[in-house]
PDB file of C-alpha atoms in Angstrom:
ATOM      1  CA  UNK A 135     -42.092  17.388 -48.865  1.00  0.00           C
ATOM      2  CA  UNK A 136     -39.800  14.644 -50.287  1.00  0.00           C
ATOM      3  CA  UNK A 137     -42.367  11.845 -50.298  1.00  0.00           C
ATOM      4  CA  UNK A 138     -42.453   9.265 -53.061  1.00  0.00           C
ATOM      5  CA  UNK A 139     -45.021   6.693 -54.054  1.00  0.00           C
ATOM      6  CA  UNK A 140     -44.497   3.344 -52.286  1.00  0.00           C
ATOM      7  CA  UNK A 141     -43.429   0.720 -54.843  1.00  0.00           C
ATOM      8  CA  UNK A 142     -44.553  -2.904 -54.437  1.00  0.00           C
ATOM      9  CA  UNK A 143     -41.652  -5.041 -53.311  1.00  0.00           C
ATOM     10  CA  UNK A 144     -40.196  -7.467 -55.851  1.00  0.00           C
ATOM     11  CA  UNK A 145     -41.064 -11.045 -54.984  1.00  0.00           C
ATOM     12  CA  UNK A 146     -37.408 -12.079 -55.305  1.00  0.00           C
ATOM     13  CA  UNK A 147     -36.424  -9.562 -52.592  1.00  0.00           C
ATOM     14  CA  UNK A 148     -39.043 -10.975 -50.240  1.00  0.00           C
ATOM     15  CA  UNK A 149     -37.601 -14.442 -50.870  1.00  0.00           C
ATOM     16  CA  UNK A 150     -34.073 -13.177 -50.240  1.00  0.00           C
ATOM     17  CA  UNK A 151     -35.100 -11.645 -46.907  1.00  0.00           C
ATOM     18  CA  UNK A 152     -36.914 -14.789 -45.765  1.00  0.00           C
ATOM     19  CA  UNK A 153     -33.922 -17.059 -46.555  1.00  0.00           C
ATOM     20  CA  UNK A 154     -31.589 -14.551 -44.912  1.00  0.00           C
ATOM     21  CA  UNK A 155     -33.646 -14.677 -41.711  1.00  0.00           C
ATOM     22  CA  UNK A 156     -33.636 -18.462 -41.676  1.00  0.00           C
ATOM     23  CA  UNK A 157     -29.835 -18.503 -42.042  1.00  0.00           C
ATOM     24  CA  UNK A 158     -29.389 -15.751 -39.433  1.00  0.00           C
ATOM     25  CA  UNK A 159     -31.553 -17.562 -36.877  1.00  0.00           C
ATOM     26  CA  UNK A 160     -29.678 -20.815 -37.484  1.00  0.00           C
ATOM     27  CA  UNK A 161     -32.732 -22.642 -38.831  1.00  0.00           C
ATOM     28  CA  UNK A 162     -30.894 -23.176 -42.139  1.00  0.00           C
ATOM     29  CA  UNK A 163     -27.454 -24.520 -41.204  1.00  0.00           C
ATOM     30  CA  UNK A 164     -24.109 -24.503 -43.038  1.00  0.00           C
ATOM     31  CA  UNK A 165     -24.037 -27.326 -45.610  1.00  0.00           C
ATOM     32  CA  UNK A 166     -27.823 -27.871 -45.432  1.00  0.00           C
ATOM     33  CA  UNK A 167     -29.584 -28.576 -48.749  1.00  0.00           C
ATOM     34  CA  UNK A 168     -32.619 -26.502 -49.596  1.00  0.00           C
ATOM     35  CA  UNK A 169     -35.772 -28.163 -51.033  1.00  0.00           C
ATOM     36  CA  UNK A 170     -35.940 -28.614 -54.803  1.00  0.00           C
ATOM     37  CA  UNK A 171     -36.698 -25.559 -56.923  1.00  0.00           C
ATOM     38  CA  UNK A 172     -40.242 -26.766 -57.573  1.00  0.00           C
ATOM     39  CA  UNK A 173     -40.957 -27.524 -53.907  1.00  0.00           C
ATOM     40  CA  UNK A 174     -39.375 -24.316 -52.659  1.00  0.00           C
ATOM     41  CA  UNK A 175     -41.274 -22.131 -55.147  1.00  0.00           C
ATOM     42  CA  UNK A 176     -44.517 -23.814 -54.075  1.00  0.00           C
ATOM     43  CA  UNK A 177     -43.798 -23.315 -50.365  1.00  0.00           C
ATOM     44  CA  UNK A 178     -42.920 -19.679 -50.859  1.00  0.00           C
ATOM     45  CA  UNK A 179     -45.736 -19.031 -53.267  1.00  0.00           C
ATOM     46  CA  UNK A 180     -43.557 -17.458 -55.927  1.00  0.00           C
ATOM     47  CA  UNK A 181     -42.715 -18.286 -59.521  1.00  0.00           C
ATOM     48  CA  UNK A 182     -39.568 -20.164 -60.413  1.00  0.00           C
ATOM     49  CA  UNK A 183     -38.033 -17.140 -62.170  1.00  0.00           C
ATOM     50  CA  UNK A 184     -38.490 -15.071 -58.976  1.00  0.00           C
ATOM     51  CA  UNK A 185     -36.924 -17.864 -56.925  1.00  0.00           C
ATOM     52  CA  UNK A 186     -33.983 -18.203 -59.340  1.00  0.00           C
ATOM     53  CA  UNK A 187     -33.396 -14.450 -59.079  1.00  0.00           C
ATOM     54  CA  UNK A 188     -33.308 -14.677 -55.300  1.00  0.00           C
ATOM     55  CA  UNK A 189     -30.977 -17.644 -55.304  1.00  0.00           C
ATOM     56  CA  UNK A 190     -28.657 -15.890 -57.720  1.00  0.00           C
ATOM     57  CA  UNK A 191     -28.547 -12.844 -55.401  1.00  0.00           C
ATOM     58  CA  UNK A 192     -27.810 -14.957 -52.318  1.00  0.00           C
ATOM     59  CA  UNK A 193     -25.207 -17.025 -54.193  1.00  0.00           C
ATOM     60  CA  UNK A 194     -23.442 -13.881 -55.394  1.00  0.00           C
ATOM     61  CA  UNK A 195     -23.197 -12.742 -51.746  1.00  0.00           C
ATOM     62  CA  UNK A 196     -21.763 -16.121 -50.605  1.00  0.00           C
ATOM     63  CA  UNK A 197     -24.786 -17.348 -48.637  1.00  0.00           C
ATOM     64  CA  UNK A 198     -25.905 -20.096 -51.000  1.00  0.00           C
ATOM     65  CA  UNK A 199     -24.177 -22.285 -53.550  1.00  0.00           C
ATOM     66  CA  UNK A 200     -25.573 -24.424 -56.384  1.00  0.00           C
ATOM     67  CA  UNK A 201     -23.902 -27.803 -56.852  1.00  0.00           C
ATOM     68  CA  UNK A 202     -24.385 -29.405 -60.256  1.00  0.00           C
ATOM     69  CA  UNK A 203     -26.763 -32.322 -60.047  1.00  0.00           C
ATOM     70  CA  UNK A 204     -27.103 -31.985 -56.260  1.00  0.00           C
ATOM     71  CA  UNK A 205     -29.148 -28.864 -55.561  1.00  0.00           C
ATOM     72  CA  UNK A 206     -28.860 -25.587 -53.622  1.00  0.00           C
ATOM     73  CA  UNK A 207     -26.969 -25.528 -50.327  1.00  0.00           C
ATOM     74  CA  UNK A 208     -26.205 -23.066 -47.532  1.00  0.00           C
ATOM     75  CA  UNK A 209     -22.477 -22.378 -47.889  1.00  0.00           C
ATOM     76  CA  UNK A 210     -20.129 -24.222 -45.538  1.00  0.00           C
ATOM     77  CA  UNK A 211     -18.011 -21.097 -45.070  1.00  0.00           C
ATOM     78  CA  UNK A 212     -20.684 -19.718 -42.733  1.00  0.00           C
ATOM     79  CA  UNK A 213     -19.541 -22.200 -40.081  1.00  0.00           C
ATOM     80  CA  UNK A 214     -15.845 -21.363 -40.250  1.00  0.00           C
ATOM     81  CA  UNK A 215     -15.024 -18.530 -37.858  1.00  0.00           C
ATOM     82  CA  UNK A 216     -11.375 -19.521 -37.289  1.00  0.00           C
ATOM     83  CA  UNK A 217      -8.498 -19.812 -39.766  1.00  0.00           C
ATOM     84  CA  UNK A 218      -6.690 -23.112 -40.151  1.00  0.00           C
ATOM     85  CA  UNK A 219      -3.535 -21.532 -38.708  1.00  0.00           C
ATOM     86  CA  UNK A 220      -5.376 -20.440 -35.559  1.00  0.00           C
ATOM     87  CA  UNK A 221      -6.998 -23.852 -35.182  1.00  0.00           C
ATOM     88  CA  UNK A 222      -3.552 -25.485 -35.246  1.00  0.00           C
ATOM     89  CA  UNK A 223      -2.390 -23.022 -32.586  1.00  0.00           C
ATOM     90  CA  UNK A 224      -5.388 -23.883 -30.397  1.00  0.00           C
ATOM     91  CA  UNK A 225      -4.662 -27.588 -30.728  1.00  0.00           C
ATOM     92  CA  UNK A 226      -1.026 -27.265 -29.602  1.00  0.00           C
ATOM     93  CA  UNK A 227      -1.469 -25.272 -26.421  1.00  0.00           C
ATOM     94  CA  UNK A 228      -3.251 -26.306 -23.189  1.00  0.00           C
ATOM     95  CA  UNK A 229      -3.842 -22.620 -22.403  1.00  0.00           C
ATOM     96  CA  UNK A 230      -6.322 -22.467 -25.280  1.00  0.00           C
ATOM     97  CA  UNK A 231      -8.291 -25.419 -23.813  1.00  0.00           C
ATOM     98  CA  UNK A 232      -8.837 -23.787 -20.460  1.00  0.00           C
ATOM     99  CA  UNK A 233      -9.586 -20.375 -22.017  1.00  0.00           C
ATOM    100  CA  UNK A 234     -12.075 -22.106 -24.236  1.00  0.00           C
ATOM    101  CA  UNK A 235     -13.861 -23.705 -21.260  1.00  0.00           C
ATOM    102  CA  UNK A 236     -13.824 -20.421 -19.331  1.00  0.00           C
ATOM    103  CA  UNK A 237     -15.386 -18.640 -22.258  1.00  0.00           C
ATOM    104  CA  UNK A 238     -18.018 -21.365 -22.645  1.00  0.00           C
ATOM    105  CA  UNK A 239     -18.866 -21.184 -18.955  1.00  0.00           C
ATOM    106  CA  UNK A 240     -19.585 -17.456 -19.284  1.00  0.00           C
ATOM    107  CA  UNK A 241     -21.485 -17.633 -22.561  1.00  0.00           C
ATOM    108  CA  UNK A 242     -23.482 -20.793 -21.898  1.00  0.00           C
ATOM    109  CA  UNK A 243     -24.395 -19.766 -18.400  1.00  0.00           C
ATOM    110  CA  UNK A 244     -25.922 -16.644 -19.911  1.00  0.00           C
ATOM    111  CA  UNK A 245     -27.594 -18.681 -22.680  1.00  0.00           C
ATOM    112  CA  UNK A 246     -29.151 -21.067 -20.171  1.00  0.00           C
ATOM    113  CA  UNK A 247     -30.486 -18.136 -18.131  1.00  0.00           C
ATOM    114  CA  UNK A 248     -32.012 -16.593 -21.256  1.00  0.00           C
ATOM    115  CA  UNK A 249     -33.362 -19.962 -22.508  1.00  0.00           C
ATOM    116  CA  UNK A 250     -35.201 -20.504 -19.223  1.00  0.00           C
ATOM    117  CA  UNK A 251     -36.773 -17.081 -19.507  1.00  0.00           C
ATOM    118  CA  UNK A 252     -37.364 -16.666 -23.247  1.00  0.00           C
ATOM    119  CA  UNK A 253     -37.246 -20.160 -24.755  1.00  0.00           C
ATOM    120  CA  UNK A 254     -40.425 -21.366 -26.376  1.00  0.00           C
ATOM    121  CA  UNK A 255     -42.191 -24.560 -25.342  1.00  0.00           C
ATOM    122  CA  UNK A 256     -40.854 -26.077 -28.558  1.00  0.00           C
ATOM    123  CA  UNK A 257     -37.287 -25.081 -27.583  1.00  0.00           C
ATOM    124  CA  UNK A 258     -37.614 -26.750 -24.186  1.00  0.00           C
ATOM    125  CA  UNK A 259     -39.132 -29.849 -25.751  1.00  0.00           C
ATOM    126  CA  UNK A 260     -36.109 -30.211 -28.074  1.00  0.00           C
ATOM    127  CA  UNK A 261     -33.740 -29.845 -25.078  1.00  0.00           C
ATOM    128  CA  UNK A 262     -35.721 -32.402 -23.081  1.00  0.00           C
ATOM    129  CA  UNK A 263     -35.743 -34.878 -25.999  1.00  0.00           C
ATOM    130  CA  UNK A 264     -32.002 -34.597 -26.444  1.00  0.00           C
ATOM    131  CA  UNK A 265     -31.457 -35.301 -22.741  1.00  0.00           C
ATOM    132  CA  UNK A 266     -33.719 -38.378 -22.992  1.00  0.00           C
ATOM    133  CA  UNK A 267     -31.631 -39.605 -25.922  1.00  0.00           C
ATOM    134  CA  UNK A 268     -28.459 -38.907 -23.898  1.00  0.00           C
ATOM    135  CA  UNK A 269     -29.832 -41.077 -21.102  1.00  0.00           C
ATOM    136  CA  UNK A 270     -30.497 -43.869 -23.606  1.00  0.00           C
ATOM    137  CA  UNK A 271     -26.979 -43.634 -25.018  1.00  0.00           C
ATOM    138  CA  UNK A 272     -25.605 -43.688 -21.485  1.00  0.00           C
ATOM    139  CA  UNK A 273     -27.510 -46.874 -20.727  1.00  0.00           C
ATOM    140  CA  UNK A 274     -26.141 -48.533 -23.852  1.00  0.00           C
ATOM    141  CA  UNK A 275     -22.612 -47.492 -22.880  1.00  0.00           C
ATOM    142  CA  UNK A 276     -22.116 -45.731 -26.176  1.00  0.00           C
ATOM    143  CA  UNK A 277     -19.603 -42.948 -25.417  1.00  0.00           C
ATOM    144  CA  UNK A 278     -19.381 -41.739 -29.037  1.00  0.00           C
ATOM    145  CA  UNK A 279     -23.140 -41.229 -29.228  1.00  0.00           C
ATOM    146  CA  UNK A 280     -23.234 -39.731 -25.785  1.00  0.00           C
ATOM    147  CA  UNK A 281     -20.478 -37.252 -26.675  1.00  0.00           C
ATOM    148  CA  UNK A 282     -22.357 -36.234 -29.863  1.00  0.00           C
ATOM    149  CA  UNK A 283     -25.620 -35.725 -27.991  1.00  0.00           C
ATOM    150  CA  UNK A 284     -23.735 -33.716 -25.365  1.00  0.00           C
ATOM    151  CA  UNK A 285     -22.780 -31.166 -28.036  1.00  0.00           C
ATOM    152  CA  UNK A 286     -26.295 -31.162 -29.517  1.00  0.00           C
ATOM    153  CA  UNK A 287     -27.804 -30.594 -26.021  1.00  0.00           C
ATOM    154  CA  UNK A 288     -25.599 -27.566 -25.332  1.00  0.00           C
ATOM    155  CA  UNK A 289     -26.216 -26.091 -28.795  1.00  0.00           C
ATOM    156  CA  UNK A 290     -29.981 -26.503 -28.363  1.00  0.00           C
ATOM    157  CA  UNK A 291     -29.689 -24.388 -25.171  1.00  0.00           C
ATOM    158  CA  UNK A 292     -27.853 -21.689 -27.114  1.00  0.00           C
ATOM    159  CA  UNK A 293     -30.476 -21.790 -29.849  1.00  0.00           C
ATOM    160  CA  UNK A 294     -33.195 -21.431 -27.186  1.00  0.00           C
ATOM    161  CA  UNK A 295     -31.584 -18.190 -25.981  1.00  0.00           C
ATOM    162  CA  UNK A 296     -32.588 -16.606 -29.306  1.00  0.00           C
ATOM    163  CA  UNK A 297     -29.413 -14.511 -29.646  1.00  0.00           C
ATOM    164  CA  UNK A 298     -28.228 -14.942 -33.239  1.00  0.00           C
ATOM    165  CA  UNK A 299     -24.717 -13.576 -32.634  1.00  0.00           C
ATOM    166  CA  UNK A 300     -24.117 -16.032 -29.797  1.00  0.00           C
ATOM    167  CA  UNK A 301     -25.580 -18.833 -31.886  1.00  0.00           C
ATOM    168  CA  UNK A 302     -23.268 -18.468 -34.853  1.00  0.00           C
ATOM    169  CA  UNK A 303     -20.226 -17.829 -32.726  1.00  0.00           C
ATOM    170  CA  UNK A 304     -20.794 -20.891 -30.520  1.00  0.00           C
ATOM    171  CA  UNK A 305     -21.626 -23.119 -33.465  1.00  0.00           C
ATOM    172  CA  UNK A 306     -18.165 -22.392 -34.819  1.00  0.00           C
ATOM    173  CA  UNK A 307     -16.606 -23.200 -31.458  1.00  0.00           C
ATOM    174  CA  UNK A 308     -18.571 -26.437 -31.163  1.00  0.00           C
ATOM    175  CA  UNK A 309     -17.413 -27.509 -34.606  1.00  0.00           C
ATOM    176  CA  UNK A 310     -13.821 -27.313 -33.352  1.00  0.00           C
ATOM    177  CA  UNK A 311     -14.886 -29.330 -30.285  1.00  0.00           C
ATOM    178  CA  UNK A 312     -16.456 -32.031 -32.455  1.00  0.00           C
ATOM    179  CA  UNK A 313     -13.213 -32.247 -34.451  1.00  0.00           C
ATOM    180  CA  UNK A 314     -11.215 -32.854 -31.241  1.00  0.00           C
ATOM    181  CA  UNK A 315      -9.251 -29.602 -31.486  1.00  0.00           C
ATOM    182  CA  UNK A 316      -9.504 -28.770 -27.788  1.00  0.00           C
ATOM    183  CA  UNK A 317      -9.793 -32.245 -26.208  1.00  0.00           C
ATOM    184  CA  UNK A 318     -11.168 -35.716 -26.973  1.00  0.00           C
ATOM    185  CA  UNK A 319     -14.689 -35.785 -25.481  1.00  0.00           C
ATOM    186  CA  UNK A 320     -15.138 -39.487 -26.201  1.00  0.00           C
ATOM    187  CA  UNK A 321     -12.231 -40.318 -23.883  1.00  0.00           C
ATOM    188  CA  UNK A 322     -13.945 -38.427 -21.105  1.00  0.00           C
ATOM    189  CA  UNK A 323     -17.245 -40.249 -21.744  1.00  0.00           C
ATOM    190  CA  UNK A 324     -15.444 -43.640 -21.536  1.00  0.00           C
ATOM    191  CA  UNK A 325     -14.626 -43.169 -17.871  1.00  0.00           C
ATOM    192  CA  UNK A 326     -17.475 -44.652 -15.842  1.00  0.00           C
ATOM    193  CA  UNK A 327     -17.458 -42.325 -12.871  1.00  0.00           C
ATOM    194  CA  UNK A 328     -17.026 -39.254 -15.087  1.00  0.00           C
ATOM    195  CA  UNK A 329     -19.878 -40.406 -17.334  1.00  0.00           C
ATOM    196  CA  UNK A 330     -22.182 -40.775 -14.335  1.00  0.00           C
ATOM    197  CA  UNK A 331     -21.270 -37.312 -13.074  1.00  0.00           C
ATOM    198  CA  UNK A 332     -21.760 -35.731 -16.513  1.00  0.00           C
ATOM    199  CA  UNK A 333     -25.167 -37.322 -16.928  1.00  0.00           C
ATOM    200  CA  UNK A 334     -26.258 -36.044 -13.514  1.00  0.00           C
ATOM    201  CA  UNK A 335     -25.046 -32.568 -14.419  1.00  0.00           C
ATOM    202  CA  UNK A 336     -26.995 -32.569 -17.679  1.00  0.00           C
ATOM    203  CA  UNK A 337     -30.045 -33.846 -15.756  1.00  0.00           C
ATOM    204  CA  UNK A 338     -29.787 -30.835 -13.410  1.00  0.00           C
ATOM    205  CA  UNK A 339     -29.453 -28.449 -16.383  1.00  0.00           C
ATOM    206  CA  UNK A 340     -32.487 -29.911 -18.130  1.00  0.00           C
ATOM    207  CA  UNK A 341     -34.580 -29.907 -14.936  1.00  0.00           C
ATOM    208  CA  UNK A 342     -33.842 -26.259 -14.270  1.00  0.00           C
ATOM    209  CA  UNK A 343     -34.700 -25.304 -17.837  1.00  0.00           C
ATOM    210  CA  UNK A 344     -37.958 -27.251 -17.876  1.00  0.00           C
ATOM    211  CA  UNK A 345     -38.901 -25.492 -14.607  1.00  0.00           C
ATOM    212  CA  UNK A 346     -37.954 -22.150 -16.173  1.00  0.00           C
ATOM    213  CA  UNK A 347     -35.650 -21.478 -13.206  1.00  0.00           C
ATOM    214  CA  UNK A 348     -33.148 -19.136 -14.841  1.00  0.00           C
ATOM    215  CA  UNK A 349     -30.826 -18.791 -11.863  1.00  0.00           C
ATOM    216  CA  UNK A 350     -30.647 -22.576 -11.347  1.00  0.00           C
ATOM    217  CA  UNK A 351     -30.124 -23.181 -15.084  1.00  0.00           C
ATOM    218  CA  UNK A 352     -27.175 -20.769 -15.180  1.00  0.00           C
ATOM    219  CA  UNK A 353     -25.658 -22.262 -12.005  1.00  0.00           C
ATOM    220  CA  UNK A 354     -26.066 -25.836 -13.314  1.00  0.00           C
ATOM    221  CA  UNK A 355     -24.285 -25.013 -16.591  1.00  0.00           C
ATOM    222  CA  UNK A 356     -21.485 -23.215 -14.801  1.00  0.00           C
ATOM    223  CA  UNK A 357     -21.013 -26.097 -12.334  1.00  0.00           C
ATOM    224  CA  UNK A 358     -20.932 -28.586 -15.225  1.00  0.00           C
ATOM    225  CA  UNK A 359     -18.238 -26.727 -17.142  1.00  0.00           C
ATOM    226  CA  UNK A 360     -16.207 -26.212 -13.978  1.00  0.00           C
ATOM    227  CA  UNK A 361     -16.302 -29.987 -13.483  1.00  0.00           C
ATOM    228  CA  UNK A 362     -15.115 -30.565 -17.042  1.00  0.00           C
ATOM    229  CA  UNK A 363     -12.291 -28.058 -16.546  1.00  0.00           C
ATOM    230  CA  UNK A 364     -11.190 -29.763 -13.296  1.00  0.00           C
ATOM    231  CA  UNK A 365     -11.321 -33.221 -14.896  1.00  0.00           C
ATOM    232  CA  UNK A 366      -9.200 -32.070 -17.832  1.00  0.00           C
ATOM    233  CA  UNK A 367      -6.693 -30.332 -15.552  1.00  0.00           C
ATOM    234  CA  UNK A 368      -6.287 -33.509 -13.523  1.00  0.00           C
ATOM    235  CA  UNK A 369      -5.862 -35.555 -16.684  1.00  0.00           C
ATOM    236  CA  UNK A 370      -3.219 -33.185 -18.063  1.00  0.00           C
ATOM    237  CA  UNK A 371      -1.377 -33.208 -14.714  1.00  0.00           C
ATOM    238  CA  UNK A 372      -1.359 -37.022 -14.636  1.00  0.00           C
ATOM    239  CA  UNK A 373       0.011 -37.152 -18.172  1.00  0.00           C
ATOM    240  CA  UNK A 374       2.821 -34.709 -17.279  1.00  0.00           C
ATOM    241  CA  UNK A 375       3.721 -36.696 -14.128  1.00  0.00           C
ATOM    242  CA  UNK A 376       3.818 -39.914 -16.142  1.00  0.00           C
ATOM    243  CA  UNK A 377       6.060 -38.337 -18.762  1.00  0.00           C
ATOM    244  CA  UNK A 378       8.446 -37.057 -16.047  1.00  0.00           C
ATOM    245  CA  UNK A 379       8.558 -40.510 -14.420  1.00  0.00           C
ATOM    246  CA  UNK A 380       9.410 -42.149 -17.794  1.00  0.00           C
ATOM    247  CA  UNK A 381      12.231 -39.684 -18.400  1.00  0.00           C
ATOM    248  CA  UNK A 382      13.629 -40.303 -14.914  1.00  0.00           C
ATOM    249  CA  UNK A 383      13.576 -44.080 -15.512  1.00  0.00           C
ATOM    250  CA  UNK A 384      15.330 -43.635 -18.834  1.00  0.00           C
ATOM    251  CA  UNK A 385      18.085 -41.501 -17.215  1.00  0.00           C
ATOM    252  CA  UNK A 386      18.563 -43.958 -14.392  1.00  0.00           C
ATOM    253  CA  UNK A 387      18.593 -46.902 -16.781  1.00  0.00           C
ATOM    254  CA  UNK A 388      21.155 -45.141 -18.949  1.00  0.00           C
TER     255      UNK A 388
END
């Protein structure tokens, strides 16, 4: 029979696998700095040479990078799922905006359903804390902070679904949203009635998740993104009508 003696695993390989898992699960994020070599070797319980060997392996495969005088970082490229050319195309076509929202509605509805069922108590606590901070930003009338917390809230739900493919894909899409590629979220949060509606929608999402009501969580997320889509459509329509009216005035004035 072709059996061979089991060889003890090299410590560096065990370190590689642990760091890989942390990156895969989104615990270590693109651009995040790892602890110092001394601290990391102590936490992992391995020698510095074993740690250096693991870091060299991960760096060679493009997962980590060492910056002179700064430390070891998770590579930024892990967060870039779209080429610069495609990003420019997204930004110049309204069709991409509404397809983006439709895709989010499908994916995040599923994520909310899964988070209600499979999220840990720690996951739900993070989501609840983010909503509390969103309420505080709302009370201070800070649309920039409220918009940032909005993205963090939705990403926390995706993280709580514990689907690593969805997590990395949606992180890339949220990065484009933060950069204003699809639409300016801060403008939306500056409108009083819209802000009130958005806060109520996030409250409903959070309540359903905390109650572990998967159907209600999915429905709340889908209703929220349908509202965002309708608000953007109305805004785009108003802009087009205003542009047409200006052109008519210019022709009549000429």
